């Protein structure tokens, strides 16, 4: 364990606020980072106090004055160097991530790769911060729009994607000319510090001002609430539960700031009678069980046509039986632990509710014991049969529970599909063109992401990521998501000797 801390010059106890190269003397409480793999304490963080948060916000504001004046392609070049630095540390950072949040190695490596991809994407975007030009209705006038850096921005991240989601925001924020105050999940504190260290060196080597990228680890009350209420931060991007988003959205709105909310999902896959079932089973397995069911895009509901309901359920149970559950760092393991005891309790509570609401557990759901399992965080992923009107179906339980819901007509399937408060990701498995087009049409899925013949999780960075309804409405990562990180300005220039007014208004003294 000592080795992985040393890889990043982390100590047994580390300050929780700084820039990656300069750290503050922190005054908050000690936070222990406990590995869900075996319950060992990986390291400790002395959290930031409210006063420490203020120091960070001042640094980020001061650094913004300088960073915004660096030309965007040059900012892109810094992001290119960050991507290269992460490339060289991919293995170590993935190991840190696995140890701290329990992701299996291939998924942890995939997450770090996503960071690298995001850097590459942002480098290209740095030369494409395009505004439109418009033809003015007034003679000899020119109209165009331009995008300016926005300011220091706040980025709040969840435990389950401790670095990729941050990179979606921070790398685009950086090329946009913003500085970043990152409040990571306390459950992934060391991974955040390791990331900050890798990146801090790049900024330092380029002689850039301290405070372009900042990390601040602290309690919700001392740091989180201060950050969201801070008028110095024009944008708060927050990823996490719906409850968190509701609070963040309200506080940011009350100061008329911008918020970008990426919240919980309750993702479903419709499996039609015309689906390629083999394909569906493979996709559902990854979507429902990958990251031990702890992705915002995890498949939680299968809405299966009654003709294939039984064979699909049987095939899934067979596949679940073959899952190797254990130490996520070992080869061949597909399911690691849940993040902590609380997550296991939540899963057990949900299983009780399912039974009390008339649902049936068809497979799994046990807490494993013996050997490494004795830490209490390992569970068998679970398949349940439920009716769509069970209240529990409306909720996101952040654990590997899969609901099987039968349907008869596509109309009914789509109605079930959209009948939840969340609207993140969705998919249909069908070989029928009409069915897939209906699903993708205005009549179909109401989610931010809609797929055909692939699962709901594992999105590529090139598209805009996010969801509707209680998922918060934010979009980040690819496409034109960069625009929210910038201030749009519409400019009109009069190069005539007249003063015509728009809409033909005459106003003046004879
Ligand atoms: P969480 O809501 O418990 O915490 C998320 C982050 O919000 C943490 O950093 C936490 O400290 C912070 N936070 C909580 N209250 C806050 C407050 N009042 N002020 C400021 N910060 C506050 O979520 P979690 O358990 O870490 O992650 C799981 C949840 O995140 C799931 O619901 C999952 O679906 C969601 N998620 C969504 C996306 C997405 O892109 N839509 C991605 C990953 C995770």
XYZ file of C-alpha atoms and ligand atoms in Angstrom:
554
model
C 0.000 0.000 0.000
C 2.904 2.257 0.857
C 4.172 1.874 -2.707
C 1.126 3.306 -4.398
C 1.177 6.369 -2.127
C 4.876 6.840 -2.880
C 4.185 6.667 -6.608
C 2.434 10.003 -6.257
C 4.516 11.468 -3.429
C 1.528 11.032 -1.179
C 2.107 10.683 2.535
C 0.231 8.756 5.180
C -1.427 12.081 5.972
C -1.957 14.645 3.206
C -3.330 18.170 3.091
C -6.684 18.256 1.344
C -6.376 21.566 -0.486
C -3.842 22.772 -2.991
C -2.778 23.070 -6.578
C -0.856 19.849 -7.058
C 2.486 21.451 -6.299
C 1.602 23.840 -3.470
C -0.525 22.671 -0.595
C -2.295 24.587 2.134
C -1.979 24.023 5.836
C -5.420 22.528 6.298
C -7.580 22.993 9.350
C -10.400 20.506 8.818
C -10.939 17.051 10.274
C -9.008 13.938 9.294
C -10.586 11.815 6.585
C -9.569 8.179 6.292
C -9.504 6.629 2.848
C -10.611 3.037 3.348
C -10.326 0.513 0.530
C -13.580 -1.337 -0.139
C -11.451 -4.280 -1.309
C -10.218 -5.304 2.138
C -11.118 -2.519 4.545
C -7.520 -1.327 4.873
C -6.810 2.327 5.444
C -5.003 3.521 2.318
C -4.073 6.923 3.692
C -5.418 9.987 5.430
C -6.346 13.464 4.340
C -6.451 16.536 6.552
C -9.536 18.144 5.085
C -9.881 21.796 4.159
C -11.664 24.154 6.527
C -13.968 26.908 5.349
C -11.048 29.350 5.603
C -8.936 27.027 3.440
C -11.727 26.980 0.877
C -11.585 30.772 0.740
C -7.832 30.709 0.136
C -8.385 28.316 -2.767
C -11.134 30.470 -4.253
C -8.897 33.553 -4.064
C -6.094 31.689 -5.844
C -8.437 30.444 -8.546
C -9.799 33.970 -9.063
C -6.320 35.511 -9.248
C -5.033 32.832 -11.614
C -8.040 33.409 -13.873
C -6.893 36.998 -14.534
C -3.768 35.609 -16.203
C -4.991 32.307 -17.630
C -7.847 33.887 -19.588
C -5.300 35.952 -21.545
C -3.339 32.908 -22.728
C -4.494 32.224 -26.321
C -6.861 29.254 -26.485
C -4.592 27.069 -28.705
C -1.765 27.665 -26.217
C -4.092 26.601 -23.424
C -4.762 23.555 -25.588
C -1.063 22.857 -25.681
C -0.979 22.738 -21.864
C -3.888 20.277 -21.959
C -1.940 18.209 -24.508
C 0.920 18.006 -22.013
C -1.508 17.051 -19.238
C -2.825 14.215 -21.434
C 0.719 13.009 -22.049
C 1.555 13.159 -18.347
C -1.529 11.079 -17.524
C -0.560 8.620 -20.305
C 2.749 7.922 -18.606
C 1.015 7.343 -15.240
C -1.969 5.368 -16.512
C -1.097 2.144 -14.720
C -0.361 3.718 -11.349
C -3.418 5.961 -11.435
C -5.672 3.035 -12.392
C -4.280 1.021 -9.489
C -4.951 3.884 -7.086
C -8.496 4.143 -8.445
C -9.140 0.410 -8.071
C -7.801 0.420 -4.535
C -9.881 3.384 -3.463
C -13.234 2.772 -5.181
C -13.005 -0.948 -5.996
C -13.254 -0.822 -9.816
C -11.934 -3.855 -11.627
C -8.635 -3.169 -13.358
C -9.934 -3.024 -16.964
C -12.622 -0.535 -15.960
C -10.176 1.553 -13.921
C -7.809 1.634 -16.899
C -10.754 2.545 -19.123
C -11.584 5.446 -16.838
C -8.036 6.810 -16.944
C -8.040 6.309 -20.733
C -11.192 8.398 -20.826
C -9.279 11.210 -19.125
C -6.566 10.949 -21.750
C -9.114 10.908 -24.570
C -10.758 13.941 -23.047
C -7.444 15.801 -23.096
C -6.988 14.932 -26.795
C -10.516 16.077 -27.545
C -10.001 19.345 -25.655
C -6.749 20.067 -27.526
C -8.653 19.980 -30.830
C -11.542 21.952 -29.350
C -9.121 24.685 -28.260
C -8.882 25.718 -31.927
C -12.623 25.475 -32.492
C -14.263 27.864 -30.012
C -16.362 29.159 -32.850
C -18.953 31.881 -32.714
C -21.346 32.672 -35.559
C -21.451 35.855 -37.587
C -24.831 37.266 -38.590
C -25.961 39.640 -41.316
C -27.145 42.822 -39.667
C -30.487 44.326 -40.694
C -28.807 47.753 -40.595
C -26.562 48.965 -43.444
C -22.811 49.021 -42.814
C -23.123 47.149 -39.566
C -21.392 43.952 -38.624
C -22.755 41.458 -36.110
C -21.068 38.454 -34.634
C -20.847 36.448 -31.450
C -17.752 35.506 -29.545
C -16.983 33.329 -26.561
C -14.977 34.623 -23.621
C -13.605 32.693 -20.665
C -16.202 32.481 -17.895
C -14.233 32.600 -14.647
C -13.127 30.238 -11.924
C -15.593 27.341 -12.029
C -16.558 24.793 -9.365
C -16.555 21.093 -10.222
C -18.135 18.613 -7.794
C -17.647 14.925 -8.597
C -19.106 11.611 -7.444
C -17.172 8.619 -6.107
C -17.935 6.258 -8.983
C -16.114 8.167 -11.734
C -13.545 9.950 -9.642
C -11.333 11.191 -12.485
C -13.098 10.878 -15.871
C -16.017 13.152 -14.999
C -13.603 15.690 -13.576
C -11.620 15.586 -16.840
C -14.812 16.118 -18.868
C -15.268 19.381 -17.009
C -11.761 20.491 -16.177
C -10.132 19.896 -19.566
C -12.877 21.725 -21.423
C -12.897 24.412 -18.725
C -9.151 24.853 -19.146
C -9.179 25.341 -22.899
C -12.127 27.712 -22.423
C -9.837 29.865 -20.264
C -11.448 29.050 -16.923
C -9.677 28.059 -13.758
C -11.077 25.152 -11.774
C -11.899 24.477 -8.135
C -12.459 20.739 -7.836
C -14.337 19.267 -4.904
C -14.008 15.522 -5.347
C -15.972 12.888 -3.466
C -14.472 12.219 -0.044
C -14.706 8.526 -0.966
C -12.106 9.055 -3.699
C -9.897 11.636 -2.012
C -6.497 10.043 -2.627
C -7.241 9.424 -6.309
C -8.058 13.122 -6.613
C -4.841 14.134 -4.873
C -2.808 11.785 -7.100
C -4.427 13.324 -10.185
C -3.783 16.839 -8.916
C -0.128 15.950 -8.398
C 0.338 14.642 -11.933
C -1.246 17.751 -13.402
C 0.288 20.214 -10.963
C 3.751 19.265 -12.242
C 2.780 20.056 -15.828
C 1.472 23.490 -14.844
C 4.530 24.159 -12.713
C 6.975 23.140 -15.478
C 5.225 25.597 -17.790
C 5.674 28.412 -15.279
C 1.957 29.014 -15.081
C 0.426 30.838 -12.126
C -0.553 28.759 -9.124
C -4.294 28.258 -8.880
C -5.294 27.267 -12.401
C -6.349 23.807 -11.220
C -7.199 23.456 -7.560
C -8.428 20.609 -5.456
C -10.281 21.077 -2.193
C -11.388 18.129 -0.104
C -13.696 18.920 2.758
C -17.004 18.254 4.425
C -20.297 19.152 2.834
C -21.041 21.837 5.406
C -17.630 23.493 5.584
C -16.550 23.263 1.950
C -19.371 21.972 -0.282
C -21.950 24.500 0.828
C -19.448 27.367 0.658
C -18.462 26.425 -2.849
C -21.982 26.283 -4.234
C -22.919 29.608 -2.621
C -19.736 31.336 -3.783
C -20.552 34.199 -6.152
C -16.946 34.172 -7.386
C -17.738 30.937 -9.224
C -20.119 31.713 -12.095
C -20.608 28.025 -12.945
C -21.008 24.996 -10.711
C -20.860 21.644 -12.453
C -22.097 18.970 -10.060
C -22.224 15.221 -10.570
C -23.934 12.983 -8.024
C -27.275 11.957 -6.609
C -30.581 13.658 -7.390
C -30.819 14.809 -3.760
C -27.445 16.532 -4.038
C -28.414 18.113 -7.360
C -31.640 19.489 -5.947
C -29.717 21.264 -3.218
C -26.937 22.506 -5.518
C -29.438 23.639 -8.150
C -31.420 25.653 -5.608
C -28.425 27.336 -4.015
C -26.795 28.231 -7.335
C -30.107 29.458 -8.768
C -30.701 31.653 -5.711
C -27.553 33.598 -6.609
C -28.466 33.432 -10.325
C -25.361 31.413 -11.143
C -25.162 28.735 -13.825
C -25.364 25.098 -12.813
C -24.604 22.025 -14.854
C -26.208 19.047 -13.163
C -25.343 15.412 -13.921
C -27.461 13.365 -11.550
C -28.831 9.899 -10.980
C -30.198 7.606 -13.669
C -32.703 4.757 -13.751
C -31.814 3.338 -17.109
C -33.840 0.785 -18.978
C -33.338 -1.469 -21.961
C -36.298 -2.604 -24.038
C -35.692 -6.071 -25.446
C -38.073 -6.733 -28.295
C -39.288 -10.117 -29.522
C -37.211 -9.309 -32.607
C -33.960 -8.762 -30.699
C -30.721 -10.634 -31.245
C -30.834 -12.182 -27.768
C -27.201 -13.195 -27.697
C -26.182 -9.589 -28.312
C -28.680 -8.373 -25.721
C -27.409 -10.723 -23.012
C -23.800 -9.659 -23.549
C -24.694 -5.965 -23.409
C -26.986 -6.331 -20.404
C -24.335 -8.207 -18.458
C -21.828 -5.357 -18.804
C -24.467 -2.678 -18.346
C -26.049 -4.155 -15.217
C -23.043 -5.669 -13.499
C -20.112 -3.490 -14.684
C -18.707 -1.308 -11.878
C -20.822 -3.546 -9.617
C -23.942 -1.688 -10.768
C -22.517 1.629 -9.573
C -22.594 3.634 -12.798
C -25.034 6.462 -13.345
C -25.731 4.709 -16.655
C -26.010 1.178 -15.190
C -28.917 -0.851 -16.538
C -31.507 -1.055 -13.779
C -34.585 -2.155 -15.720
C -35.110 -4.677 -18.516
C -38.443 -4.261 -20.236
C -38.710 -7.520 -22.136
C -41.338 -8.693 -24.615
C -43.391 -11.505 -23.068
C -42.413 -13.901 -25.884
C -38.724 -13.726 -25.007
C -39.101 -12.848 -21.303
C -38.371 -16.370 -20.035
C -35.481 -17.299 -22.353
C -33.875 -13.888 -21.748
C -34.247 -14.193 -17.978
C -32.804 -17.712 -18.020
C -29.865 -16.663 -20.192
C -29.131 -13.752 -17.866
C -29.270 -15.966 -14.781
C -26.858 -18.408 -16.471
C -24.514 -15.527 -17.294
C -24.751 -14.128 -13.724
C -23.809 -17.545 -12.321
C -20.507 -17.388 -14.161
C -19.467 -13.981 -12.817
C -16.243 -14.020 -10.831
C -16.673 -11.756 -7.814
C -13.633 -10.711 -5.844
C -10.511 -8.596 -5.626
C -10.842 -6.126 -8.518
C -7.080 -6.090 -9.051
C -7.011 -9.806 -9.918
C -7.255 -10.986 -13.501
C -10.572 -12.546 -14.450
C -12.594 -10.810 -11.727
C -15.607 -9.056 -13.244
C -17.335 -7.799 -10.111
C -15.532 -5.943 -7.349
C -16.922 -4.718 -4.040
C -19.539 -2.049 -3.461
C -18.080 1.237 -2.280
C -18.903 0.796 1.425
C -21.124 -0.786 4.076
C -23.789 1.862 3.552
C -24.127 0.864 -0.120
C -24.568 -2.780 0.946
C -27.241 -1.766 3.464
C -29.068 0.264 0.816
C -29.059 -2.742 -1.493
C -30.418 -5.039 1.216
C -33.118 -2.528 2.101
C -34.136 -2.316 -1.553
C -34.362 -6.121 -1.773
C -36.672 -6.168 1.262
C -38.854 -3.527 -0.376
C -38.975 -5.455 -3.632
C -40.281 -8.504 -1.768
C -42.774 -6.497 0.253
C -44.077 -4.909 -2.974
C -44.761 -8.279 -4.580
C -41.513 -8.668 -6.537
C -39.446 -11.872 -6.608
C -35.693 -12.255 -6.334
C -34.796 -14.684 -9.122
C -31.076 -14.742 -8.561
C -28.396 -13.295 -6.240
C -28.563 -10.462 -3.732
C -26.519 -12.170 -1.012
C -23.783 -10.515 0.993
C -20.734 -12.749 0.548
C -18.612 -13.930 3.457
C -15.390 -15.862 4.058
C -11.818 -14.800 3.188
C -11.576 -11.435 1.457
C -15.395 -11.270 1.443
C -15.437 -10.854 5.216
C -14.952 -7.126 4.775
C -18.696 -7.092 4.011
C -18.684 -5.115 0.742
C -19.042 -7.994 -1.740
C -22.500 -8.988 -2.972
C -23.862 -11.213 -5.701
C -25.472 -9.151 -8.438
C -29.165 -9.708 -8.402
C -32.025 -10.255 -10.873
C -35.614 -9.621 -9.763
C -38.960 -9.965 -11.439
C -41.222 -7.019 -10.653
C -44.329 -5.415 -11.967
C -43.827 -1.928 -13.378
C -46.113 -0.400 -10.756
C -43.906 -1.418 -7.801
C -42.855 1.917 -6.235
C -39.228 0.722 -5.902
C -38.917 0.716 -9.709
C -39.068 4.504 -9.582
C -35.875 4.731 -7.543
C -32.203 4.471 -8.388
C -30.684 1.946 -5.987
C -26.953 2.344 -6.561
C -26.196 -1.395 -6.523
C -26.363 -4.343 -8.940
C -30.106 -5.014 -8.871
C -31.758 -5.661 -12.228
C -35.542 -5.509 -12.610
C -37.184 -7.743 -15.229
C -40.490 -6.255 -16.399
C -42.611 -7.947 -19.092
C -44.479 -6.067 -21.843
C -46.841 -6.892 -24.708
C -46.798 -3.932 -27.110
C -44.014 -1.504 -27.983
C -46.263 1.363 -26.955
C -46.591 -0.166 -23.499
C -42.812 -0.785 -23.340
C -42.067 2.864 -24.123
C -44.646 3.996 -21.598
C -42.955 1.848 -18.899
C -39.603 3.060 -20.090
C -40.406 6.752 -19.646
C -42.447 6.237 -16.488
C -39.647 7.102 -14.026
C -38.473 10.488 -12.717
C -34.949 10.125 -14.133
C -33.967 10.429 -17.799
C -30.320 9.621 -18.355
C -29.636 6.689 -20.694
C -31.728 4.184 -22.609
C -31.547 1.442 -25.219
C -33.591 -0.881 -27.354
C -32.550 -4.266 -28.681
C -34.332 -5.049 -31.903
C -33.557 -5.995 -35.484
C -36.751 -4.302 -36.643
C -36.039 -0.899 -38.196
C -39.494 0.440 -37.403
C -39.173 -0.420 -33.712
C -35.782 1.224 -33.397
C -36.922 4.352 -35.240
C -40.013 4.660 -33.017
C -37.753 4.368 -29.969
C -35.511 7.168 -31.297
C -38.407 9.383 -32.403
C -40.360 12.011 -30.440
C -42.673 9.140 -29.428
C -39.806 7.159 -27.963
C -37.193 7.399 -25.241
C -37.253 10.621 -23.191
C -33.619 10.285 -22.117
C -30.509 12.305 -22.915
C -28.894 9.187 -24.378
C -30.713 6.654 -26.573
C -28.997 3.621 -28.109
C -29.916 0.781 -30.434
C -28.373 -2.653 -29.960
C -25.857 -1.483 -27.407
C -26.292 -1.034 -23.668
C -26.910 2.141 -21.709
C -23.457 2.555 -20.188
C -19.969 3.124 -21.560
C -20.635 6.321 -23.492
C -17.936 7.710 -25.775
C -16.539 11.156 -24.962
C -17.343 12.646 -28.398
C -21.067 13.053 -27.705
C -22.670 15.403 -25.214
C -23.325 13.394 -22.055
C -26.240 13.980 -19.715
C -29.903 13.432 -19.084
C -33.331 14.953 -18.697
C -35.891 15.251 -15.881
C -34.424 14.476 -12.433
C -31.079 13.681 -14.051
C -30.647 17.445 -14.132
C -30.534 18.491 -17.792
C -26.783 19.164 -17.976
C -24.575 18.161 -20.900
C -20.838 17.757 -20.709
C -17.883 16.141 -22.453
C -18.156 16.282 -26.282
C -20.234 17.921 -29.021
C -20.866 21.588 -28.174
C -20.883 21.070 -24.401
C -17.904 23.490 -24.227
C -20.266 26.438 -24.623
C -21.492 26.383 -21.033
C -17.916 26.912 -19.831
C -17.738 30.211 -21.716
C -19.460 33.569 -21.744
C -21.243 34.239 -25.021
C -21.182 37.808 -26.240
C -23.102 39.251 -29.185
C -21.306 42.204 -30.774
C -22.622 44.811 -33.248
C -20.269 47.275 -34.921
C -21.488 50.321 -36.814
C -19.011 51.332 -39.505
C -21.374 53.817 -41.211
C -21.828 57.557 -40.643
C -25.498 57.053 -39.715
C -27.244 55.884 -36.538
C -30.075 53.614 -37.726
C -31.997 51.749 -35.031
C -33.075 48.135 -35.232
C -36.720 47.385 -36.110
C -36.777 50.674 -38.084
C -37.435 52.799 -34.997
C -37.074 56.528 -35.582
C -35.843 58.375 -32.508
C -34.081 61.687 -32.510
C -34.249 65.438 -32.415
C -34.960 67.251 -35.750
P -23.466 12.058 -3.829
O -24.612 12.877 -4.268
O -23.509 11.444 -2.478
O -22.119 12.960 -3.863
C -21.659 13.541 -5.056
C -20.776 14.729 -4.725
O -21.586 15.785 -4.231
C -19.732 14.456 -3.655
O -18.515 15.114 -3.995
C -20.365 15.083 -2.428
O -19.431 15.448 -1.441
C -20.999 16.308 -3.060
N -22.072 16.954 -2.283
C -23.112 16.380 -1.648
N -23.894 17.330 -1.083
C -23.342 18.519 -1.399
C -23.660 19.879 -1.079
N -24.726 20.210 -0.347
N -22.857 20.853 -1.558
C -21.778 20.561 -2.317
N -21.400 19.297 -2.621
C -22.182 18.295 -2.153
O -23.214 10.937 -4.957
P -22.231 9.683 -4.945
O -22.730 8.654 -3.993
O -20.825 10.137 -4.810
O -22.418 9.159 -6.444
C -23.474 8.359 -6.871
C -24.563 9.181 -7.538
O -24.005 10.004 -8.568
C -25.593 8.307 -8.238
O -26.851 8.856 -8.052
C -25.174 8.374 -9.701
O -26.194 8.080 -10.602
C -24.721 9.794 -9.789
N -23.816 10.005 -10.919
C -24.291 10.697 -11.989
C -23.483 10.864 -13.105
C -23.980 11.593 -14.323
O -23.144 11.972 -15.145
N -25.273 11.793 -14.506
C -22.178 10.359 -13.107
C -21.721 9.683 -11.972
C -22.561 9.517 -10.879
